[in-house]
Short mmCIF file of C-alpha atoms in Angstrom, two decimals:
data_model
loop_
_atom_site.label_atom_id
_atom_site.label_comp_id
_atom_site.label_asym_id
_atom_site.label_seq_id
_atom_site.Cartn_x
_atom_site.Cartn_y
_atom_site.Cartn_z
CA UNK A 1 -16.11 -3.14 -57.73
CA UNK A 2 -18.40 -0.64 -55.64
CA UNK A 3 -17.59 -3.15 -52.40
CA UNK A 4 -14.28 -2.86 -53.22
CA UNK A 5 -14.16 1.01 -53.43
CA UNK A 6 -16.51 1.00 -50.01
CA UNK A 7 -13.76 -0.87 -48.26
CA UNK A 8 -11.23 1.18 -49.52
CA UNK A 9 -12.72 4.52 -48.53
CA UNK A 10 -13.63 2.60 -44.86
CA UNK A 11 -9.64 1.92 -44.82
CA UNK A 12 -9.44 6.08 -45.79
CA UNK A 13 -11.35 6.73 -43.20
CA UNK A 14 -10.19 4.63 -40.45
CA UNK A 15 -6.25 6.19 -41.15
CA UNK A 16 -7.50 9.63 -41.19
CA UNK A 17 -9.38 9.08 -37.70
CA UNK A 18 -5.81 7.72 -36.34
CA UNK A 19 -3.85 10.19 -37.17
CA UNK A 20 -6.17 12.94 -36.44
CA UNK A 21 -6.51 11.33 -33.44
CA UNK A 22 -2.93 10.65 -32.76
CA UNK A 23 -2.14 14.23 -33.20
CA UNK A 24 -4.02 15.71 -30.34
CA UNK A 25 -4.12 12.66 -27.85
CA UNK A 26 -3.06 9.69 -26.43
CA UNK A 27 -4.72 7.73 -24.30
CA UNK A 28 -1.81 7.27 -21.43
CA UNK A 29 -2.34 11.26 -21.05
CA UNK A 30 -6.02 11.26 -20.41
CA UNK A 31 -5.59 8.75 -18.25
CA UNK A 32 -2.64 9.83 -16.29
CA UNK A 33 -4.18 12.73 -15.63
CA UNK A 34 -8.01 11.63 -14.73
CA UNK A 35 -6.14 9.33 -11.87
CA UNK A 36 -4.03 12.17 -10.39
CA UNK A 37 -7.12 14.23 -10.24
CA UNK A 38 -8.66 11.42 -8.35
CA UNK A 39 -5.63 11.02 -5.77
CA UNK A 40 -5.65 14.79 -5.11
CA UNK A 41 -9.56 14.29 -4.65
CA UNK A 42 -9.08 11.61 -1.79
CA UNK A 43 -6.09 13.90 -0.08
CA UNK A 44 -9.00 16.85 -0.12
CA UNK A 45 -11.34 14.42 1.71
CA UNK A 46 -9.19 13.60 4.37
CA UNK A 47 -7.86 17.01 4.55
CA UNK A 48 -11.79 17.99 5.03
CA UNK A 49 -12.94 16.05 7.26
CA UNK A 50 -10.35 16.79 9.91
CA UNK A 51 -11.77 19.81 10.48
CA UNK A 52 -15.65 18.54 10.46
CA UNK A 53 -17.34 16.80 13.25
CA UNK A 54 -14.83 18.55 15.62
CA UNK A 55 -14.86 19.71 19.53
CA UNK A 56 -12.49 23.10 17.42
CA UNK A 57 -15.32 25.93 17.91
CA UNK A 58 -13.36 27.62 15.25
CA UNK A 59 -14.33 24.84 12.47
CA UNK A 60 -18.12 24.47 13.25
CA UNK A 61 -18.30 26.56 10.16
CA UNK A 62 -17.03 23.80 8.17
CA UNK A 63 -19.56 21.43 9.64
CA UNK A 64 -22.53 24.35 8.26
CA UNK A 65 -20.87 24.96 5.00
CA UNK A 66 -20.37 20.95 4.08
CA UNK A 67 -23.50 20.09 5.10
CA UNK A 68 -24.88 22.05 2.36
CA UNK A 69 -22.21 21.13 -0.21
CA UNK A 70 -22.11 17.72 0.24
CA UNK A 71 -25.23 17.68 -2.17
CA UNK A 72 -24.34 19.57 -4.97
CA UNK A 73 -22.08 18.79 -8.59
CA UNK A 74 -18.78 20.76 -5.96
CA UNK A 75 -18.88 17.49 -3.99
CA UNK A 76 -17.13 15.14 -6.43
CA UNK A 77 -14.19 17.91 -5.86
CA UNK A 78 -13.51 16.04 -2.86
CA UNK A 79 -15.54 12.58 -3.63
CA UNK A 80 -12.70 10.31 -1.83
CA UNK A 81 -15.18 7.07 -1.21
CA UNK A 82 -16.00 8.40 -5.32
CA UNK A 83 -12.56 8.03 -6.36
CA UNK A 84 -11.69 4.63 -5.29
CA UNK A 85 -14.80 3.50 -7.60
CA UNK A 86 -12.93 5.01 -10.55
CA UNK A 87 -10.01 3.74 -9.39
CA UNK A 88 -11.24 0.28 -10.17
CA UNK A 89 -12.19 1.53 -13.49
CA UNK A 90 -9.05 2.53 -14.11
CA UNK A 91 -7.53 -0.66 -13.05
CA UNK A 92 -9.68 -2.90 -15.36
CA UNK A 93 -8.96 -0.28 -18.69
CA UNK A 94 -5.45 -0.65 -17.94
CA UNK A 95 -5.14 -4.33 -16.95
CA UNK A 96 -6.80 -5.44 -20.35
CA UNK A 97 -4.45 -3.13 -22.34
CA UNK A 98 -1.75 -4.72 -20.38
CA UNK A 99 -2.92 -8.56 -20.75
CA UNK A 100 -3.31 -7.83 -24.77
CA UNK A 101 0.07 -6.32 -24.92
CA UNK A 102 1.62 -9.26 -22.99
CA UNK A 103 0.56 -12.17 -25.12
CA UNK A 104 -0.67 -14.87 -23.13
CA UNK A 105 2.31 -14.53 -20.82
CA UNK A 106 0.23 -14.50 -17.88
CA UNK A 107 3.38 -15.33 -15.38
CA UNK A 108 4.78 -11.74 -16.17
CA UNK A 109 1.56 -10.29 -15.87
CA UNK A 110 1.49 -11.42 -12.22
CA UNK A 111 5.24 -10.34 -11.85
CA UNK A 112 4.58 -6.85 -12.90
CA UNK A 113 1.30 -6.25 -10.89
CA UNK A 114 3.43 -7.87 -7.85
CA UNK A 115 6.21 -5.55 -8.17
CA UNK A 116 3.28 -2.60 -9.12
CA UNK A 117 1.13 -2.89 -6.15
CA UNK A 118 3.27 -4.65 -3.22
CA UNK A 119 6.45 -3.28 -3.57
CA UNK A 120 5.37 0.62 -2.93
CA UNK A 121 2.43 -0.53 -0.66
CA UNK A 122 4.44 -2.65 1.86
CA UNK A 123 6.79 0.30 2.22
CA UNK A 124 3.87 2.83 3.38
CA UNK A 125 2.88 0.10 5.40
CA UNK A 126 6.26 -0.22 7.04
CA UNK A 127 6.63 3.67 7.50
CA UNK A 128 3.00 3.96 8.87
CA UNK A 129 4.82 1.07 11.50
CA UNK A 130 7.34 3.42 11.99
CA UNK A 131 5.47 6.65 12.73
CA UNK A 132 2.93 4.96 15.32
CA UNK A 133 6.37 3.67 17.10
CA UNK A 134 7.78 7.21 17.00
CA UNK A 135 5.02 9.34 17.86
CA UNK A 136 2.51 7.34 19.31
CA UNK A 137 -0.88 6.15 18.40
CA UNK A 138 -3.65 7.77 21.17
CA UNK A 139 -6.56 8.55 20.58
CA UNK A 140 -8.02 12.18 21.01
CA UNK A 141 -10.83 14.26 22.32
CA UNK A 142 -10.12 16.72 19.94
CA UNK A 143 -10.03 14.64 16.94
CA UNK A 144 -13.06 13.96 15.14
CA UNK A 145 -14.42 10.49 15.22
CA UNK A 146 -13.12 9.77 11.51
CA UNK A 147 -9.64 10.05 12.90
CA UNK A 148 -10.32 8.47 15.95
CA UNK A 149 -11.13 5.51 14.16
CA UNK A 150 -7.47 5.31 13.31
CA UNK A 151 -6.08 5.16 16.32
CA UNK A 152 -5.92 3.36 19.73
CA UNK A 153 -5.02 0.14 18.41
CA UNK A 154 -2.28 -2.30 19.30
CA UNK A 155 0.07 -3.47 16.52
CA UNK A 156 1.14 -7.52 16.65
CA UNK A 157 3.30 -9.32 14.60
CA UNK A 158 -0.30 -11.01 12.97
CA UNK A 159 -1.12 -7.51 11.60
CA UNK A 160 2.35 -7.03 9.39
CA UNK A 161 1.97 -10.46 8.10
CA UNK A 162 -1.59 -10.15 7.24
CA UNK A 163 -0.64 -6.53 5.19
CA UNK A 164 2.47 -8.44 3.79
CA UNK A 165 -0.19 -11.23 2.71
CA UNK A 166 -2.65 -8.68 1.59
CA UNK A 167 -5.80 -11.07 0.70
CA UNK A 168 -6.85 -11.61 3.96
CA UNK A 169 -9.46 -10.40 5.76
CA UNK A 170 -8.09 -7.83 8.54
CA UNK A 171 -8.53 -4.84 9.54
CA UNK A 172 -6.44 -1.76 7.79
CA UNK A 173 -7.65 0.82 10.10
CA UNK A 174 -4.45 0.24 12.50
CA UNK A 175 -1.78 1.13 9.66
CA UNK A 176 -2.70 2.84 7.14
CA UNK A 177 -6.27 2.69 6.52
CA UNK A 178 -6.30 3.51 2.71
CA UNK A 179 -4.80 -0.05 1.63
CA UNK A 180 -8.42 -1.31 2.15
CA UNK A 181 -8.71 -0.64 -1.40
CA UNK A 182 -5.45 -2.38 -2.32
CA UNK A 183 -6.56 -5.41 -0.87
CA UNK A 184 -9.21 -5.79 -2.91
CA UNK A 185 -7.11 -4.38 -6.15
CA UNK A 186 -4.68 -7.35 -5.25
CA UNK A 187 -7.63 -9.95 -4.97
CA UNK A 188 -9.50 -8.79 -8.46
CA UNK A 189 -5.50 -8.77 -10.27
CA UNK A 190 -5.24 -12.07 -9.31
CA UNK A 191 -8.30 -13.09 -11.25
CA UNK A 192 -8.56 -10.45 -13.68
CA UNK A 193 -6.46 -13.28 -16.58
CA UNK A 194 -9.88 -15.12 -16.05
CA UNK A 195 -11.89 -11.75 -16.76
CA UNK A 196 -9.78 -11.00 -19.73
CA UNK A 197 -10.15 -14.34 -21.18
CA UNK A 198 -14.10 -14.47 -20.58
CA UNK A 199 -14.36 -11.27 -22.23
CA UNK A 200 -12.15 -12.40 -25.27
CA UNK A 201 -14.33 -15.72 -25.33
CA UNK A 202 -17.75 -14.22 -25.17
CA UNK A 203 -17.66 -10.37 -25.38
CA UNK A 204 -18.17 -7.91 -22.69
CA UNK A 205 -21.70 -7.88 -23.01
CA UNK A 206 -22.02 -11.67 -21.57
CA UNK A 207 -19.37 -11.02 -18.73
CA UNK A 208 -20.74 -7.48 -17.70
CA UNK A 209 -23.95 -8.95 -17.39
CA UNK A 210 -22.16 -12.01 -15.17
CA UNK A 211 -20.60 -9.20 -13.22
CA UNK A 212 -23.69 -7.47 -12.24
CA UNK A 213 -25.32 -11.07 -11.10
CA UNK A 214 -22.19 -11.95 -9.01
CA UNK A 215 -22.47 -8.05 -7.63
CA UNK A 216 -26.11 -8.00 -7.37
CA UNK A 217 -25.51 -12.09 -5.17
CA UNK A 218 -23.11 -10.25 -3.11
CA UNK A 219 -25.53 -7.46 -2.30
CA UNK A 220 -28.52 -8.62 -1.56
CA UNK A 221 -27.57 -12.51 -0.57
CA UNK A 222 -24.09 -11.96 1.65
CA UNK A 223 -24.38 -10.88 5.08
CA UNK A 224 -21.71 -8.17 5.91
CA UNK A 225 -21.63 -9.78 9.60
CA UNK A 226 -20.24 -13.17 7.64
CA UNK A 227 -16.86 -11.71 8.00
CA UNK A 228 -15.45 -10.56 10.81
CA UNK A 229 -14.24 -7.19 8.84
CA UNK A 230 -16.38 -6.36 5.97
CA UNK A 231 -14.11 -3.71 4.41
CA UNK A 232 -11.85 -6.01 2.86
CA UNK A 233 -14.08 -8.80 3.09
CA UNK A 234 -14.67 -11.33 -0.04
CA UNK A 235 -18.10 -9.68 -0.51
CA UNK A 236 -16.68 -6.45 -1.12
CA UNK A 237 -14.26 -8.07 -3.57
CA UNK A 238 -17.23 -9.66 -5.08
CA UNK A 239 -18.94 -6.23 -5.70
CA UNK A 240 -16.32 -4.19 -6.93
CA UNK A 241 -15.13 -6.65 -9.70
CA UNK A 242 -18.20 -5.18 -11.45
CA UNK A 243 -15.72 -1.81 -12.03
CA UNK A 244 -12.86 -4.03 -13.42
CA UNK A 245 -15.23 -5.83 -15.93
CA UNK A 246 -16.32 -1.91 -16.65
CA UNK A 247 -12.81 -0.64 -17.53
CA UNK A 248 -12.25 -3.58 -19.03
CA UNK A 249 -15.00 -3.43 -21.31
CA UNK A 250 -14.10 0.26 -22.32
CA UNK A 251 -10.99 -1.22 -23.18
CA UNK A 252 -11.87 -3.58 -25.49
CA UNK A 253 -14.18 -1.10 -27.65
CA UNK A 254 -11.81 1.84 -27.14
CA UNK A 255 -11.45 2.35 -30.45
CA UNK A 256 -15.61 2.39 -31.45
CA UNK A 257 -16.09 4.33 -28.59
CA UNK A 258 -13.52 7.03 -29.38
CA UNK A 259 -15.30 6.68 -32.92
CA UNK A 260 -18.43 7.54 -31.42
CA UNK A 261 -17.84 10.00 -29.38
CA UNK A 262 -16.21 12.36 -31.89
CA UNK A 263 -19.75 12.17 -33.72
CA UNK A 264 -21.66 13.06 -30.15
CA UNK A 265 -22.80 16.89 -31.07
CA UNK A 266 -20.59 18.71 -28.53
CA UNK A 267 -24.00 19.87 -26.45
CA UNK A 268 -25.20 16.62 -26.07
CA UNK A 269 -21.42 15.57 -25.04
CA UNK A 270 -21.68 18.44 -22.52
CA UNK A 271 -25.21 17.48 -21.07
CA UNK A 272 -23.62 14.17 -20.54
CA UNK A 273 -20.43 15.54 -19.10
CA UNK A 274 -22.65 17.22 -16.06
CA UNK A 275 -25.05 14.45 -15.46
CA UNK A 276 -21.59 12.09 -14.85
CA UNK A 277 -20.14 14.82 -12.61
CA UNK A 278 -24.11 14.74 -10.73
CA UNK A 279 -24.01 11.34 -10.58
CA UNK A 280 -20.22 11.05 -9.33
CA UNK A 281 -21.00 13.63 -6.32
CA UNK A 282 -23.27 11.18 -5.26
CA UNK A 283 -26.89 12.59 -4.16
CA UNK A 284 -28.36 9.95 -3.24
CA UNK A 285 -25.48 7.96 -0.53
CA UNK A 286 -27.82 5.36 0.77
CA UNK A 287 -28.02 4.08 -3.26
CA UNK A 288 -25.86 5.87 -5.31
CA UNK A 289 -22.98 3.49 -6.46
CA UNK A 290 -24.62 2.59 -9.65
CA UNK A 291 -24.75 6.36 -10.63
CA UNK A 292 -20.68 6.48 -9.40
CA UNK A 293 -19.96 3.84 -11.49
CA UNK A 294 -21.68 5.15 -14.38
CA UNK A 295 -19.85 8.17 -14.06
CA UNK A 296 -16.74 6.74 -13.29
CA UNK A 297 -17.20 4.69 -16.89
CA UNK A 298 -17.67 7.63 -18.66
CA UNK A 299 -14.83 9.87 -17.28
CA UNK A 300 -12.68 7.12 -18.73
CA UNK A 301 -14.28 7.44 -22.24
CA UNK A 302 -13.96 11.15 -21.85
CA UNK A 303 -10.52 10.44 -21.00
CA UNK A 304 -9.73 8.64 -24.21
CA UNK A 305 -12.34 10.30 -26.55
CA UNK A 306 -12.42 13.95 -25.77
CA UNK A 307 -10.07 16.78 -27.37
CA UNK A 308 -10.91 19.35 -24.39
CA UNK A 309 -10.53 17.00 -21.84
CA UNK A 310 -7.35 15.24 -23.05
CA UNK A 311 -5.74 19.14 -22.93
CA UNK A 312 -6.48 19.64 -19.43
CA UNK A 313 -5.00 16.52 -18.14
CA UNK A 314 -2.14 17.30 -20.52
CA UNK A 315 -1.01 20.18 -18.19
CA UNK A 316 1.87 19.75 -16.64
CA UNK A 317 0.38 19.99 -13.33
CA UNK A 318 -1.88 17.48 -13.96
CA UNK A 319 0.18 15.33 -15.27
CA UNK A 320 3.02 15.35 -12.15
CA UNK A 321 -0.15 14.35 -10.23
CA UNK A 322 -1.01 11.51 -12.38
CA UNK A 323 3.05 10.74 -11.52
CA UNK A 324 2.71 10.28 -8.81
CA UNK A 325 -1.10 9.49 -8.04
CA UNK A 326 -0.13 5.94 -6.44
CA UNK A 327 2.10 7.12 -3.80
CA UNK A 328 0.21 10.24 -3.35
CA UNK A 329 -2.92 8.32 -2.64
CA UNK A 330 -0.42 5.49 -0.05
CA UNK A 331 1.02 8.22 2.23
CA UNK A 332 -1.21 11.14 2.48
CA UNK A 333 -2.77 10.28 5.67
CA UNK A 334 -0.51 8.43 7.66
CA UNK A 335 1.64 12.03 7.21
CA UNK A 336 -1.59 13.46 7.97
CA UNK A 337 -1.49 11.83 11.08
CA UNK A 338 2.22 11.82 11.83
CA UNK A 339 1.99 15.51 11.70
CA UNK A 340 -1.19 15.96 13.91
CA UNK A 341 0.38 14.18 16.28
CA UNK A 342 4.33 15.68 16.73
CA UNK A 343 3.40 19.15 16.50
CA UNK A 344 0.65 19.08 18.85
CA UNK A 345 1.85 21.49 21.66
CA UNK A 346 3.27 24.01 19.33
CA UNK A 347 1.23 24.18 16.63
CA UNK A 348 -2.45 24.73 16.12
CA UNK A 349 -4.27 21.97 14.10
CA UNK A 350 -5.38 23.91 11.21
CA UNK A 351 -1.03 24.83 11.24
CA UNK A 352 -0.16 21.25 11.02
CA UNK A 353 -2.33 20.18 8.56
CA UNK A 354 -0.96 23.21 6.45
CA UNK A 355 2.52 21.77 7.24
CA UNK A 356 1.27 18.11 6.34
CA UNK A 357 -0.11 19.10 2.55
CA UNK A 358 3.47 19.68 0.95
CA UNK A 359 5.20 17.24 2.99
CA UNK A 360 2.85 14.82 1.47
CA UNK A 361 3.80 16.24 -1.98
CA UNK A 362 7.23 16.04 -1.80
CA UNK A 363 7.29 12.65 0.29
CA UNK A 364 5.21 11.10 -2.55
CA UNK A 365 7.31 12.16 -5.14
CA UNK A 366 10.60 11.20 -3.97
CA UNK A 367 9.13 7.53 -3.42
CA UNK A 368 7.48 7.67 -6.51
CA UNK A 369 11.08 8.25 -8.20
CA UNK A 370 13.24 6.09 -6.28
CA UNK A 371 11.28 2.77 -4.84
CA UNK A 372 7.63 3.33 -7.25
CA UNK A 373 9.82 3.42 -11.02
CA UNK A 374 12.47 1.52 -9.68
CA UNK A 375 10.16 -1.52 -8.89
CA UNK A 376 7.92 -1.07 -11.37
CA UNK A 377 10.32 -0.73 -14.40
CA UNK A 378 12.51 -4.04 -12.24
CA UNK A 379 8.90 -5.80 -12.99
CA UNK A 380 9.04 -5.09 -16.58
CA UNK A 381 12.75 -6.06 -17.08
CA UNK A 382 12.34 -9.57 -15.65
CA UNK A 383 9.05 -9.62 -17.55
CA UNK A 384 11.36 -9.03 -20.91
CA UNK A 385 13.34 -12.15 -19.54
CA UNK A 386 10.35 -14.17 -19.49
CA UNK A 387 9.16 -13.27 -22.81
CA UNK A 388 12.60 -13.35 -24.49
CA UNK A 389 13.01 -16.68 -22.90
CA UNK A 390 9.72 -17.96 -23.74
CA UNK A 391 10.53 -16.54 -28.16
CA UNK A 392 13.41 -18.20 -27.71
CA UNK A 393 12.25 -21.75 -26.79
CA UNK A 394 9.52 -21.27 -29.32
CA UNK A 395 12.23 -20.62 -32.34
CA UNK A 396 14.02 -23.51 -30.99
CA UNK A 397 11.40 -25.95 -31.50
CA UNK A 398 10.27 -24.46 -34.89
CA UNK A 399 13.95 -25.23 -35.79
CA UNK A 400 14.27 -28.21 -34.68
CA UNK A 401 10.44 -29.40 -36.28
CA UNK A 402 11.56 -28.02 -39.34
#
């Protein structure tokens, strides 16, 4: 009888965490908004460093005053190389969500990611094609040599099939330079069924342990000057499946961890809150992507677990961000650049830039709302078919058996 009534107030328990729960979050929120704060993150980093490293006398201020920033907790404020770390995070958290709600239909899995990923990438490719043809792709004295590094180069018919491939190894830097990352998010997507499976089969402690080896391999044992261009290299693939098999692991315990967390006293949750954001400005560059990806794990869980944190990315603000986080993070700097470059002449480069930041906003939401949704919710309606398709065969033969 007493295991019976310890069961039953367990089963109490566990419905008054939901709904307490349920009434002042949901994940989707937290998560939303922890991603659009990471877009707008990587649009302040490139909106920074045109302005540092500069032959502008006017900005050698900025080189002095980031110098001494770039140190301190106010760095992950514009941690751009930071945000693509918890971008893979991300990823994994919401790939596993996605592969349990699918139910072993892996084909529509692959379906939605494709129509996810390539459809709004291949279109900022094809308009960062269009604004090198119509204002022009030279190099400048004036530019610093971040944005120098962009330009210069000669497009060929080899570099819009290798972005239309997209698991290659080529260089990005001629188009737009931020779908480095997506090559790699395309490569891990690909695989991630086998991640979600491993995990399933053997728990996440086995497979993040796995990931670290194949991480640590990759490291230590692979030679960057193996590939031709190590930025989307196989190697880097190799290394940054380690933040999948994070996310993913998150997502497996969410429910524990959320559990947990609400019984952290809040100062201890607070102590923890400032070592991630130390850790996430990264100190220590030379060796700090174990301390990013730490911190990028447990932004997530604060993005799932915490009532204070939840609320902020519930503002509406925050949220539009989250929106439209993908194609904010796709076109920012090719309009960066297409701006740079057809106003020079007439306007300053501190004017353009100013120009640039709410062309970017408005540019990102309107593809956001008519190619991003479009194609993403045209991935989940012929993933329906599949699955309707697939019930349907299944109640056949049950019929026909029985």
């Amino acid at each position: 009888m007493s295991t019976i009534r310890n069961d039953e107030v367990k089963a109490a328990n566990d419905n008054t965490f939901d709904r307490d729960f349920s009434r002042w979050a949901g994940h989707e929120h937290g998560l939303d908004g922890l991603r659009g704060i990471a877009a707008l993150s990587v649009v302040i980093w490139h909106f920074i460093n045109f302005f540092l490293d500069t032959r502008f006398p006017e900005f050698a201020w900025c080189d002095h005053l980031f110098s001494v920033l770039e140190r301190t907790p106010l760095a992950a404020i514009w941690g751009g190389p930071q945000a693509v770390m918890l971008f893979f995070v991300l990823s994994g958290y919401a790939l596993f969500r996605m592969m349990d709600s699918l139910k072993e239909l892996y084909l529509a899995y692959y379906i939605r990611r494709f129509f996810r990923l390539w459809v709004p990438y291949f279109f900022s490719v094809l308009v960062g094609f269009l604004f090198i043809f119509l204002f022009g792709n030279e190099k400048s004295n004036s530019f610093n040599p971040f944005y120098n590094l962009l330009l210069g180069y000669t497009i060929t018919a080899r570099d819009l099939l290798d972005h239309a491939i997209m698991i290659t190894n080529f260089s990005t830097w001629k188009i737009n330079a931020l779908v480095w990352s997506l090559v790699h998010e395309m490569r891990l997507s690909l695989v991630f069924t086998a991640v979600y499976l491993a995990i399933r089969r053997w728990g996440s402690a086995v497979v993040l342990l796995m990931g670290i080896c194949v991480a640590f391999y990759a490291i230590y044992y692979i030679h960057p000057k193996f590939f031709a261009i190590d930025h989307t290299s196989i190697r880097q693939s190799m290394i940054f499946q380690l933040n999948f098999v994070v996310g993913a692991s998150i997502a497996l315990h969410v429910r524990r961890i959320k559990e947990v967390y609400c019984r952290i006293p809040a100062l201890i949750r607070k102590i923890l809150a400032l070592a991630a954001i130390i850790l996430y400005s990264n100190p220590f560059p030379e060796n700090g992507k174990p301390g990013i990806l730490l911190a990028s794990g447990w932004f997530v869980v604060m993005a799932v677990s915490s009532k204070s944190t939840i609320r902020f990315f519930e503002y509406s603000i925050v949220q539009f961000l989250g929106k439209i986080s993908y194609s904010l993070y796709l076109f920012h700097l090719i309009i960066f650049l297409a701006c740079i470059k057809a106003s020079r002449g007439f306007l300053t480069p501190f004017q353009s830039m100013v120009v640039a930041v709410p062309l970017v906003l408005i540019i990102s939401t309107l593809v956001n709302r008519y190619l991003e949704l479009p194609a993403n919710a045209l991935g989940k309606r012929i993933s329906r078919l599949i699955f309707s398709k697939r019930t349907t065969e299944q109640e056949s033969s049950a019929g026909s058996q029985g």
